[in-house]
Amino acid sequence: MSTNGSSQSMPSASSYSSSPPSDGQPRTRNTGSTARASGPSATTGQNPTSVRWDRQTIQFSVNAWVFVVAVLAIIPLAPINLSRRTYRLSFMGTACSSLYSLYTLYGRPRALNLQGIQVYLQSIMATKDFIYFIYCITFVTSHLSLKFALISILCRSLEHVAKFLRRNFSRSTLYRKYLENPCVWVESNTTTLSILSSHTEIGLGFLLIVSLFSWQRNIIQTFMYWQLLKLMYHAPVTAGYHQSVWANIGRTINPLVHRHCPFLNTPLSAVQRWWLR
């Protein structure tokens, strides 16, 4: 009997553990919550760097692949089937690279209606990636094979590859031994490559006009490409180079037209008004 009474008078251990402390402040149950809370903040600070690295790596991989494929397409001794496939693959690769760059920089249209798409196109129309995307679409969808058009693709891919190698592999012994001098030359001669690209793009416009007199003529492609040349003339990223080339062409052609073909002055002035507006 005495043992039962003593056991009933003793308070249970659970009542002590569940009762709050005397000062009225709640007791913390887990001391590691602070460490767990600070963990995601540290990882989120590292995510942007890894994302940027992934984007650069993807662009480098695509442009390096485009450079190799375009070189194979230009080689005159390559088989015809290989040359045709690599010709189209080089344009497709550059188009994908340009689209990916536009997506990472500008995202998608905010609204998938006519007004939203117009606003989105106005924001990207003057960019170099959009210009090269239209450039590639113009030639990859055509049955006319102009390997001369690959020069601009080669210059673009070469600039991207050299910039990536110089920024990320400057301490590599392989880079210092074989690739440092070519990459330094490319980065120091970007203006020369841009001038070469502008000459190529304008020359392609005249080649398409000449092709209108052959059985391979494509009126829609020629019209679209001259609209693209007009955009290149006015876009800030390419305007300086294209305007310089067109100025040289005007200084050469205009005296000949005035001297030998004065009847062409009226149509040429109409074309110039359309071009400059």
PDB file of C-alpha atoms in Angstrom:
ATOM      1  CA  MET A   1       0.000   0.000   0.000  1.00  0.00           C
ATOM      2  CA  SER A   2       2.764   2.428   0.854  1.00  0.00           C
ATOM      3  CA  THR A   3       4.529   1.791  -2.421  1.00  0.00           C
ATOM      4  CA  ASN A   4       1.391   2.528  -4.407  1.00  0.00           C
ATOM      5  CA  GLY A   5       0.850   5.810  -2.617  1.00  0.00           C
ATOM      6  CA  SER A   6       4.395   6.945  -3.167  1.00  0.00           C
ATOM      7  CA  SER A   7       4.220   6.117  -6.862  1.00  0.00           C
ATOM      8  CA  GLN A   8       1.050   8.129  -7.296  1.00  0.00           C
ATOM      9  CA  SER A   9       2.467  11.142  -5.487  1.00  0.00           C
ATOM     10  CA  MET A  10       5.564  11.296  -7.771  1.00  0.00           C
ATOM     11  CA  PRO A  11       5.054  13.583 -10.829  1.00  0.00           C
ATOM     12  CA  SER A  12       5.698  12.089 -14.252  1.00  0.00           C
ATOM     13  CA  ALA A  13       8.819  12.934 -16.245  1.00  0.00           C
ATOM     14  CA  SER A  14       6.742  14.044 -19.200  1.00  0.00           C
ATOM     15  CA  SER A  15       5.141  16.801 -17.164  1.00  0.00           C
ATOM     16  CA  TYR A  16       8.581  18.315 -16.498  1.00  0.00           C
ATOM     17  CA  SER A  17       9.619  18.137 -20.115  1.00  0.00           C
ATOM     18  CA  SER A  18       6.399  19.677 -21.404  1.00  0.00           C
ATOM     19  CA  SER A  19       6.200  22.501 -18.888  1.00  0.00           C
ATOM     20  CA  PRO A  20       7.632  25.867 -20.055  1.00  0.00           C
ATOM     21  CA  PRO A  21      10.567  27.433 -18.224  1.00  0.00           C
ATOM     22  CA  SER A  22       9.992  29.792 -15.353  1.00  0.00           C
ATOM     23  CA  ASP A  23      11.030  32.939 -17.237  1.00  0.00           C
ATOM     24  CA  GLY A  24       8.180  32.515 -19.752  1.00  0.00           C
ATOM     25  CA  GLN A  25      10.421  32.236 -22.861  1.00  0.00           C
ATOM     26  CA  PRO A  26       9.881  29.267 -25.189  1.00  0.00           C
ATOM     27  CA  ARG A  27      12.581  26.663 -25.303  1.00  0.00           C
ATOM     28  CA  THR A  28      14.318  26.025 -28.604  1.00  0.00           C
ATOM     29  CA  ARG A  29      14.107  22.413 -29.656  1.00  0.00           C
ATOM     30  CA  ASN A  30      16.635  22.359 -32.518  1.00  0.00           C
ATOM     31  CA  THR A  31      19.935  24.172 -32.386  1.00  0.00           C
ATOM     32  CA  GLY A  32      20.851  23.301 -35.985  1.00  0.00           C
ATOM     33  CA  SER A  33      18.040  25.283 -37.626  1.00  0.00           C
ATOM     34  CA  THR A  34      20.290  28.282 -38.157  1.00  0.00           C
ATOM     35  CA  ALA A  35      22.841  26.224 -40.021  1.00  0.00           C
ATOM     36  CA  ARG A  36      20.165  24.665 -42.193  1.00  0.00           C
ATOM     37  CA  ALA A  37      18.599  28.045 -42.916  1.00  0.00           C
ATOM     38  CA  SER A  38      21.907  29.511 -43.976  1.00  0.00           C
ATOM     39  CA  GLY A  39      22.655  26.583 -46.274  1.00  0.00           C
ATOM     40  CA  PRO A  40      20.293  27.486 -49.156  1.00  0.00           C
ATOM     41  CA  SER A  41      21.454  31.107 -49.143  1.00  0.00           C
ATOM     42  CA  ALA A  42      25.013  29.964 -49.724  1.00  0.00           C
ATOM     43  CA  THR A  43      23.994  27.691 -52.560  1.00  0.00           C
ATOM     44  CA  THR A  44      21.820  30.319 -54.215  1.00  0.00           C
ATOM     45  CA  GLY A  45      24.799  32.636 -54.291  1.00  0.00           C
ATOM     46  CA  GLN A  46      26.700  30.076 -56.349  1.00  0.00           C
ATOM     47  CA  ASN A  47      23.942  29.273 -58.832  1.00  0.00           C
ATOM     48  CA  PRO A  48      24.260  32.376 -61.069  1.00  0.00           C
ATOM     49  CA  THR A  49      27.960  31.693 -61.659  1.00  0.00           C
ATOM     50  CA  SER A  50      27.299  28.114 -62.683  1.00  0.00           C
ATOM     51  CA  VAL A  51      24.440  29.202 -64.964  1.00  0.00           C
ATOM     52  CA  ARG A  52      26.635  31.773 -66.675  1.00  0.00           C
ATOM     53  CA  TRP A  53      29.346  29.168 -67.109  1.00  0.00           C
ATOM     54  CA  ASP A  54      26.870  26.743 -68.655  1.00  0.00           C
ATOM     55  CA  ARG A  55      25.670  29.362 -71.124  1.00  0.00           C
ATOM     56  CA  GLN A  56      29.201  30.231 -72.165  1.00  0.00           C
ATOM     57  CA  THR A  57      30.101  26.572 -72.535  1.00  0.00           C
ATOM     58  CA  ILE A  58      27.065  25.875 -74.693  1.00  0.00           C
ATOM     59  CA  GLN A  59      27.811  28.836 -76.938  1.00  0.00           C
ATOM     60  CA  PHE A  60      31.438  27.789 -77.239  1.00  0.00           C
ATOM     61  CA  SER A  61      30.513  24.204 -78.108  1.00  0.00           C
ATOM     62  CA  VAL A  62      28.010  25.221 -80.772  1.00  0.00           C
ATOM     63  CA  ASN A  63      30.277  27.825 -82.355  1.00  0.00           C
ATOM     64  CA  ALA A  64      33.282  25.496 -82.360  1.00  0.00           C
ATOM     65  CA  TRP A  65      31.141  22.858 -84.059  1.00  0.00           C
ATOM     66  CA  VAL A  66      29.908  25.444 -86.591  1.00  0.00           C
ATOM     67  CA  PHE A  67      33.477  26.501 -87.352  1.00  0.00           C
ATOM     68  CA  VAL A  68      34.585  22.926 -88.056  1.00  0.00           C
ATOM     69  CA  VAL A  69      31.516  22.172 -90.163  1.00  0.00           C
ATOM     70  CA  ALA A  70      31.844  25.400 -92.167  1.00  0.00           C
ATOM     71  CA  VAL A  71      35.501  24.658 -92.904  1.00  0.00           C
ATOM     72  CA  LEU A  72      34.492  21.222 -94.189  1.00  0.00           C
ATOM     73  CA  ALA A  73      31.859  22.837 -96.392  1.00  0.00           C
ATOM     74  CA  ILE A  74      34.337  25.281 -97.937  1.00  0.00           C
ATOM     75  CA  ILE A  75      37.064  22.726 -98.700  1.00  0.00           C
ATOM     76  CA  PRO A  76      36.930  22.218-102.489  1.00  0.00           C
ATOM     77  CA  LEU A  77      38.140  18.600-102.368  1.00  0.00           C
ATOM     78  CA  ALA A  78      35.349  17.431-100.065  1.00  0.00           C
ATOM     79  CA  PRO A  79      32.693  15.067-101.485  1.00  0.00           C
ATOM     80  CA  ILE A  80      29.582  16.742-102.853  1.00  0.00           C
ATOM     81  CA  ASN A  81      27.187  15.093-100.398  1.00  0.00           C
ATOM     82  CA  LEU A  82      29.376  16.013 -97.431  1.00  0.00           C
ATOM     83  CA  SER A  83      29.763  19.558 -98.697  1.00  0.00           C
ATOM     84  CA  ARG A  84      26.010  20.033 -99.071  1.00  0.00           C
ATOM     85  CA  ARG A  85      25.230  18.649 -95.633  1.00  0.00           C
ATOM     86  CA  THR A  86      27.904  20.655 -93.868  1.00  0.00           C
ATOM     87  CA  TYR A  87      26.797  23.769 -95.769  1.00  0.00           C
ATOM     88  CA  ARG A  88      23.291  23.532 -94.333  1.00  0.00           C
ATOM     89  CA  LEU A  89      24.443  22.354 -90.910  1.00  0.00           C
ATOM     90  CA  SER A  90      26.662  25.402 -90.503  1.00  0.00           C
ATOM     91  CA  PHE A  91      23.708  27.737 -91.062  1.00  0.00           C
ATOM     92  CA  MET A  92      21.467  25.666 -88.800  1.00  0.00           C
ATOM     93  CA  GLY A  93      24.053  25.676 -86.018  1.00  0.00           C
ATOM     94  CA  THR A  94      24.511  29.443 -86.225  1.00  0.00           C
ATOM     95  CA  ALA A  95      20.739  29.946 -86.224  1.00  0.00           C
ATOM     96  CA  CYS A  96      20.406  27.804 -83.080  1.00  0.00           C
ATOM     97  CA  SER A  97      23.258  29.679 -81.409  1.00  0.00           C
ATOM     98  CA  SER A  98      21.649  33.026 -82.224  1.00  0.00           C
ATOM     99  CA  LEU A  99      18.253  31.883 -80.951  1.00  0.00           C
ATOM    100  CA  TYR A 100      19.772  30.609 -77.718  1.00  0.00           C
ATOM    101  CA  SER A 101      21.607  33.884 -77.200  1.00  0.00           C
ATOM    102  CA  LEU A 102      18.405  35.864 -77.801  1.00  0.00           C
ATOM    103  CA  TYR A 103      16.520  33.664 -75.349  1.00  0.00           C
ATOM    104  CA  THR A 104      19.122  34.012 -72.598  1.00  0.00           C
ATOM    105  CA  LEU A 105      19.386  37.786 -73.026  1.00  0.00           C
ATOM    106  CA  TYR A 106      15.790  38.802 -73.778  1.00  0.00           C
ATOM    107  CA  GLY A 107      13.686  35.818 -72.756  1.00  0.00           C
ATOM    108  CA  ARG A 108      10.340  35.128 -74.372  1.00  0.00           C
ATOM    109  CA  PRO A 109       7.569  37.545 -75.365  1.00  0.00           C
ATOM    110  CA  ARG A 110       5.508  38.590 -72.364  1.00  0.00           C
ATOM    111  CA  ALA A 111       2.264  38.005 -74.232  1.00  0.00           C
ATOM    112  CA  LEU A 112       1.702  35.614 -77.126  1.00  0.00           C
ATOM    113  CA  ASN A 113      -0.502  38.001 -79.057  1.00  0.00           C
ATOM    114  CA  LEU A 114       0.178  40.341 -81.949  1.00  0.00           C
ATOM    115  CA  GLN A 115       1.010  43.343 -79.798  1.00  0.00           C
ATOM    116  CA  GLY A 116       3.292  41.376 -77.481  1.00  0.00           C
ATOM    117  CA  ILE A 117       5.189  39.836 -80.380  1.00  0.00           C
ATOM    118  CA  GLN A 118       5.592  43.243 -82.034  1.00  0.00           C
ATOM    119  CA  VAL A 119       7.036  44.730 -78.849  1.00  0.00           C
ATOM    120  CA  TYR A 120       9.389  41.771 -78.484  1.00  0.00           C
ATOM    121  CA  LEU A 121      10.575  41.994 -82.094  1.00  0.00           C
ATOM    122  CA  GLN A 122      11.207  45.712 -81.758  1.00  0.00           C
ATOM    123  CA  SER A 123      13.459  45.037 -78.774  1.00  0.00           C
ATOM    124  CA  ILE A 124      15.587  42.412 -80.553  1.00  0.00           C
ATOM    125  CA  MET A 125      15.447  43.547 -84.182  1.00  0.00           C
ATOM    126  CA  ALA A 126      18.587  45.680 -84.023  1.00  0.00           C
ATOM    127  CA  THR A 127      20.694  43.043 -82.256  1.00  0.00           C
ATOM    128  CA  LYS A 128      23.446  41.117 -83.974  1.00  0.00           C
ATOM    129  CA  ASP A 129      22.011  37.748 -82.963  1.00  0.00           C
ATOM    130  CA  PHE A 130      18.678  38.488 -84.626  1.00  0.00           C
ATOM    131  CA  ILE A 131      20.420  39.690 -87.790  1.00  0.00           C
ATOM    132  CA  TYR A 132      22.468  36.493 -88.013  1.00  0.00           C
ATOM    133  CA  PHE A 133      19.387  34.384 -87.330  1.00  0.00           C
ATOM    134  CA  ILE A 134      17.557  35.915 -90.306  1.00  0.00           C
ATOM    135  CA  TYR A 135      20.756  35.655 -92.343  1.00  0.00           C
ATOM    136  CA  CYS A 136      20.968  31.911 -91.695  1.00  0.00           C
ATOM    137  CA  ILE A 137      17.265  31.299 -92.300  1.00  0.00           C
ATOM    138  CA  THR A 138      17.534  33.084 -95.648  1.00  0.00           C
ATOM    139  CA  PHE A 139      20.183  30.683 -96.945  1.00  0.00           C
ATOM    140  CA  VAL A 140      19.309  27.422 -95.209  1.00  0.00           C
ATOM    141  CA  THR A 141      15.822  27.419 -96.753  1.00  0.00           C
ATOM    142  CA  SER A 142      17.086  28.123-100.266  1.00  0.00           C
ATOM    143  CA  HIS A 143      18.058  25.573-102.897  1.00  0.00           C
ATOM    144  CA  LEU A 144      20.755  27.973-104.106  1.00  0.00           C
ATOM    145  CA  SER A 145      24.108  27.009-102.596  1.00  0.00           C
ATOM    146  CA  LEU A 146      26.395  30.000-102.120  1.00  0.00           C
ATOM    147  CA  LYS A 147      29.491  28.978-100.170  1.00  0.00           C
ATOM    148  CA  PHE A 148      30.537  32.606-100.275  1.00  0.00           C
ATOM    149  CA  ALA A 149      27.914  33.164 -97.559  1.00  0.00           C
ATOM    150  CA  LEU A 150      29.859  31.004 -95.102  1.00  0.00           C
ATOM    151  CA  ILE A 151      32.536  33.668 -94.663  1.00  0.00           C
ATOM    152  CA  SER A 152      30.359  35.678 -92.272  1.00  0.00           C
ATOM    153  CA  ILE A 153      29.503  32.493 -90.363  1.00  0.00           C
ATOM    154  CA  LEU A 154      33.180  31.623 -90.035  1.00  0.00           C
ATOM    155  CA  CYS A 155      34.065  35.105 -88.777  1.00  0.00           C
ATOM    156  CA  ARG A 156      31.312  35.038 -86.165  1.00  0.00           C
ATOM    157  CA  SER A 157      32.138  31.569 -84.852  1.00  0.00           C
ATOM    158  CA  LEU A 158      35.854  32.361 -84.833  1.00  0.00           C
ATOM    159  CA  GLU A 159      35.298  35.432 -82.657  1.00  0.00           C
ATOM    160  CA  HIS A 160      33.187  33.481 -80.148  1.00  0.00           C
ATOM    161  CA  VAL A 161      35.635  30.580 -79.926  1.00  0.00           C
ATOM    162  CA  ALA A 162      38.696  32.805 -79.547  1.00  0.00           C
ATOM    163  CA  LYS A 163      37.049  34.916 -76.847  1.00  0.00           C
ATOM    164  CA  PHE A 164      36.016  31.856 -74.841  1.00  0.00           C
ATOM    165  CA  LEU A 165      39.425  30.188 -75.089  1.00  0.00           C
ATOM    166  CA  ARG A 166      41.262  33.337 -74.100  1.00  0.00           C
ATOM    167  CA  ARG A 167      39.067  33.893 -71.032  1.00  0.00           C
ATOM    168  CA  ASN A 168      38.882  30.340 -69.723  1.00  0.00           C
ATOM    169  CA  PHE A 169      42.022  28.518 -70.900  1.00  0.00           C
ATOM    170  CA  SER A 170      44.703  31.186 -70.639  1.00  0.00           C
ATOM    171  CA  ARG A 171      46.622  29.116 -68.042  1.00  0.00           C
ATOM    172  CA  SER A 172      46.548  25.896 -70.025  1.00  0.00           C
ATOM    173  CA  THR A 173      49.852  24.756 -71.482  1.00  0.00           C
ATOM    174  CA  LEU A 174      48.121  23.466 -74.606  1.00  0.00           C
ATOM    175  CA  TYR A 175      46.510  26.854 -75.146  1.00  0.00           C
ATOM    176  CA  ARG A 176      49.767  28.740 -74.606  1.00  0.00           C
ATOM    177  CA  LYS A 177      51.645  26.479 -76.975  1.00  0.00           C
ATOM    178  CA  TYR A 178      49.234  26.232 -79.904  1.00  0.00           C
ATOM    179  CA  LEU A 179      46.234  28.565 -79.541  1.00  0.00           C
ATOM    180  CA  GLU A 180      47.396  31.734 -77.821  1.00  0.00           C
ATOM    181  CA  ASN A 181      48.762  33.517 -80.885  1.00  0.00           C
ATOM    182  CA  PRO A 182      45.728  32.782 -83.122  1.00  0.00           C
ATOM    183  CA  CYS A 183      43.307  33.845 -80.375  1.00  0.00           C
ATOM    184  CA  VAL A 184      45.229  37.056 -79.719  1.00  0.00           C
ATOM    185  CA  TRP A 185      45.233  37.807 -83.446  1.00  0.00           C
ATOM    186  CA  VAL A 186      41.475  37.240 -83.708  1.00  0.00           C
ATOM    187  CA  GLU A 187      40.685  39.485 -80.744  1.00  0.00           C
ATOM    188  CA  SER A 188      42.983  42.226 -82.002  1.00  0.00           C
ATOM    189  CA  ASN A 189      41.525  42.097 -85.529  1.00  0.00           C
ATOM    190  CA  THR A 190      37.795  42.004 -84.853  1.00  0.00           C
ATOM    191  CA  THR A 191      37.383  45.173 -86.914  1.00  0.00           C
ATOM    192  CA  THR A 192      39.038  43.493 -89.886  1.00  0.00           C
ATOM    193  CA  LEU A 193      36.738  40.485 -89.543  1.00  0.00           C
ATOM    194  CA  SER A 194      33.691  42.752 -89.344  1.00  0.00           C
ATOM    195  CA  ILE A 195      34.758  44.618 -92.487  1.00  0.00           C
ATOM    196  CA  LEU A 196      35.281  41.296 -94.268  1.00  0.00           C
ATOM    197  CA  SER A 197      31.821  40.145 -93.178  1.00  0.00           C
ATOM    198  CA  SER A 198      30.189  43.364 -94.397  1.00  0.00           C
ATOM    199  CA  HIS A 199      31.870  43.065 -97.807  1.00  0.00           C
ATOM    200  CA  THR A 200      30.700  39.465 -98.020  1.00  0.00           C
ATOM    201  CA  GLU A 201      27.112  40.286 -97.080  1.00  0.00           C
ATOM    202  CA  ILE A 202      26.834  43.132 -99.588  1.00  0.00           C
ATOM    203  CA  GLY A 203      28.455  41.044-102.307  1.00  0.00           C
ATOM    204  CA  LEU A 204      25.891  38.312-101.677  1.00  0.00           C
ATOM    205  CA  GLY A 205      23.129  40.816-102.369  1.00  0.00           C
ATOM    206  CA  PHE A 206      24.501  41.490-105.845  1.00  0.00           C
ATOM    207  CA  LEU A 207      25.032  37.768-106.449  1.00  0.00           C
ATOM    208  CA  LEU A 208      21.368  37.149-105.672  1.00  0.00           C
ATOM    209  CA  ILE A 209      20.391  39.837-108.184  1.00  0.00           C
ATOM    210  CA  VAL A 210      22.541  38.128-110.818  1.00  0.00           C
ATOM    211  CA  SER A 211      20.953  34.776-109.925  1.00  0.00           C
ATOM    212  CA  LEU A 212      17.549  36.188-110.911  1.00  0.00           C
ATOM    213  CA  PHE A 213      18.615  35.769-114.537  1.00  0.00           C
ATOM    214  CA  SER A 214      19.347  32.052-114.084  1.00  0.00           C
ATOM    215  CA  TRP A 215      17.147  29.002-113.627  1.00  0.00           C
ATOM    216  CA  GLN A 216      18.008  28.997-109.898  1.00  0.00           C
ATOM    217  CA  ARG A 217      16.391  32.372-109.298  1.00  0.00           C
ATOM    218  CA  ASN A 218      14.466  32.956-106.107  1.00  0.00           C
ATOM    219  CA  ILE A 219      12.654  36.276-106.043  1.00  0.00           C
ATOM    220  CA  ILE A 220      11.403  35.922-102.472  1.00  0.00           C
ATOM    221  CA  GLN A 221      14.861  35.117-101.129  1.00  0.00           C
ATOM    222  CA  THR A 222      16.377  38.070-102.984  1.00  0.00           C
ATOM    223  CA  PHE A 223      13.732  40.451-101.652  1.00  0.00           C
ATOM    224  CA  MET A 224      14.127  39.172 -98.082  1.00  0.00           C
ATOM    225  CA  TYR A 225      17.897  39.425 -98.232  1.00  0.00           C
ATOM    226  CA  TRP A 226      17.850  43.007 -99.465  1.00  0.00           C
ATOM    227  CA  GLN A 227      15.489  43.858 -96.618  1.00  0.00           C
ATOM    228  CA  LEU A 228      18.076  42.302 -94.312  1.00  0.00           C
ATOM    229  CA  LEU A 229      20.822  44.385 -95.932  1.00  0.00           C
ATOM    230  CA  LYS A 230      18.721  47.467 -95.300  1.00  0.00           C
ATOM    231  CA  LEU A 231      18.420  46.453 -91.646  1.00  0.00           C
ATOM    232  CA  MET A 232      22.188  45.944 -91.467  1.00  0.00           C
ATOM    233  CA  TYR A 233      22.674  49.419 -92.924  1.00  0.00           C
ATOM    234  CA  HIS A 234      20.569  51.021 -90.165  1.00  0.00           C
ATOM    235  CA  ALA A 235      21.243  48.745 -87.157  1.00  0.00           C
ATOM    236  CA  PRO A 236      23.849  50.264 -84.803  1.00  0.00           C
ATOM    237  CA  VAL A 237      25.821  47.006 -84.434  1.00  0.00           C
ATOM    238  CA  THR A 238      26.523  46.770 -88.179  1.00  0.00           C
ATOM    239  CA  ALA A 239      25.784  50.268 -89.497  1.00  0.00           C
ATOM    240  CA  GLY A 240      29.350  51.569 -89.326  1.00  0.00           C
ATOM    241  CA  TYR A 241      30.836  48.811 -91.468  1.00  0.00           C
ATOM    242  CA  HIS A 242      28.004  48.622 -93.992  1.00  0.00           C
ATOM    243  CA  GLN A 243      27.756  52.368 -94.454  1.00  0.00           C
ATOM    244  CA  SER A 244      31.494  52.518 -95.117  1.00  0.00           C
ATOM    245  CA  VAL A 245      31.268  49.816 -97.788  1.00  0.00           C
ATOM    246  CA  TRP A 246      28.252  51.436 -99.439  1.00  0.00           C
ATOM    247  CA  ALA A 247      30.033  54.794 -99.454  1.00  0.00           C
ATOM    248  CA  ASN A 248      32.952  53.234-101.324  1.00  0.00           C
ATOM    249  CA  ILE A 249      30.554  51.624-103.794  1.00  0.00           C
ATOM    250  CA  GLY A 250      28.813  54.962-104.359  1.00  0.00           C
ATOM    251  CA  ARG A 251      32.083  56.771-105.012  1.00  0.00           C
ATOM    252  CA  THR A 252      32.915  54.171-107.651  1.00  0.00           C
ATOM    253  CA  ILE A 253      29.532  53.660-109.321  1.00  0.00           C
ATOM    254  CA  ASN A 254      27.994  57.145-109.346  1.00  0.00           C
ATOM    255  CA  PRO A 255      30.571  58.772-111.689  1.00  0.00           C
ATOM    256  CA  LEU A 256      30.234  55.883-114.135  1.00  0.00           C
ATOM    257  CA  VAL A 257      26.452  56.146-114.124  1.00  0.00           C
ATOM    258  CA  HIS A 258      26.505  59.911-114.678  1.00  0.00           C
ATOM    259  CA  ARG A 259      28.983  59.555-117.508  1.00  0.00           C
ATOM    260  CA  HIS A 260      27.804  56.479-119.397  1.00  0.00           C
ATOM    261  CA  CYS A 261      24.247  55.689-118.222  1.00  0.00           C
ATOM    262  CA  PRO A 262      22.479  58.934-117.277  1.00  0.00           C
ATOM    263  CA  PHE A 263      19.065  57.315-117.795  1.00  0.00           C
ATOM    264  CA  LEU A 264      19.689  55.283-114.606  1.00  0.00           C
ATOM    265  CA  ASN A 265      19.787  58.368-112.397  1.00  0.00           C
ATOM    266  CA  THR A 266      16.020  58.400-111.831  1.00  0.00           C
ATOM    267  CA  PRO A 267      15.633  54.723-110.770  1.00  0.00           C
ATOM    268  CA  LEU A 268      18.788  54.908-108.656  1.00  0.00           C
ATOM    269  CA  SER A 269      17.518  57.971-106.810  1.00  0.00           C
ATOM    270  CA  ALA A 270      14.224  56.169-106.132  1.00  0.00           C
ATOM    271  CA  VAL A 271      16.122  53.171-104.758  1.00  0.00           C
ATOM    272  CA  GLN A 272      18.222  55.444-102.554  1.00  0.00           C
ATOM    273  CA  ARG A 273      15.109  57.083-101.110  1.00  0.00           C
ATOM    274  CA  TRP A 274      13.678  53.660-100.258  1.00  0.00           C
ATOM    275  CA  TRP A 275      17.006  52.568 -98.816  1.00  0.00           C
ATOM    276  CA  LEU A 276      17.485  55.572 -96.542  1.00  0.00           C
ATOM    277  CA  ARG A 277      13.987  55.860 -95.113  1.00  0.00           C
TER     278      ARG A 277
END
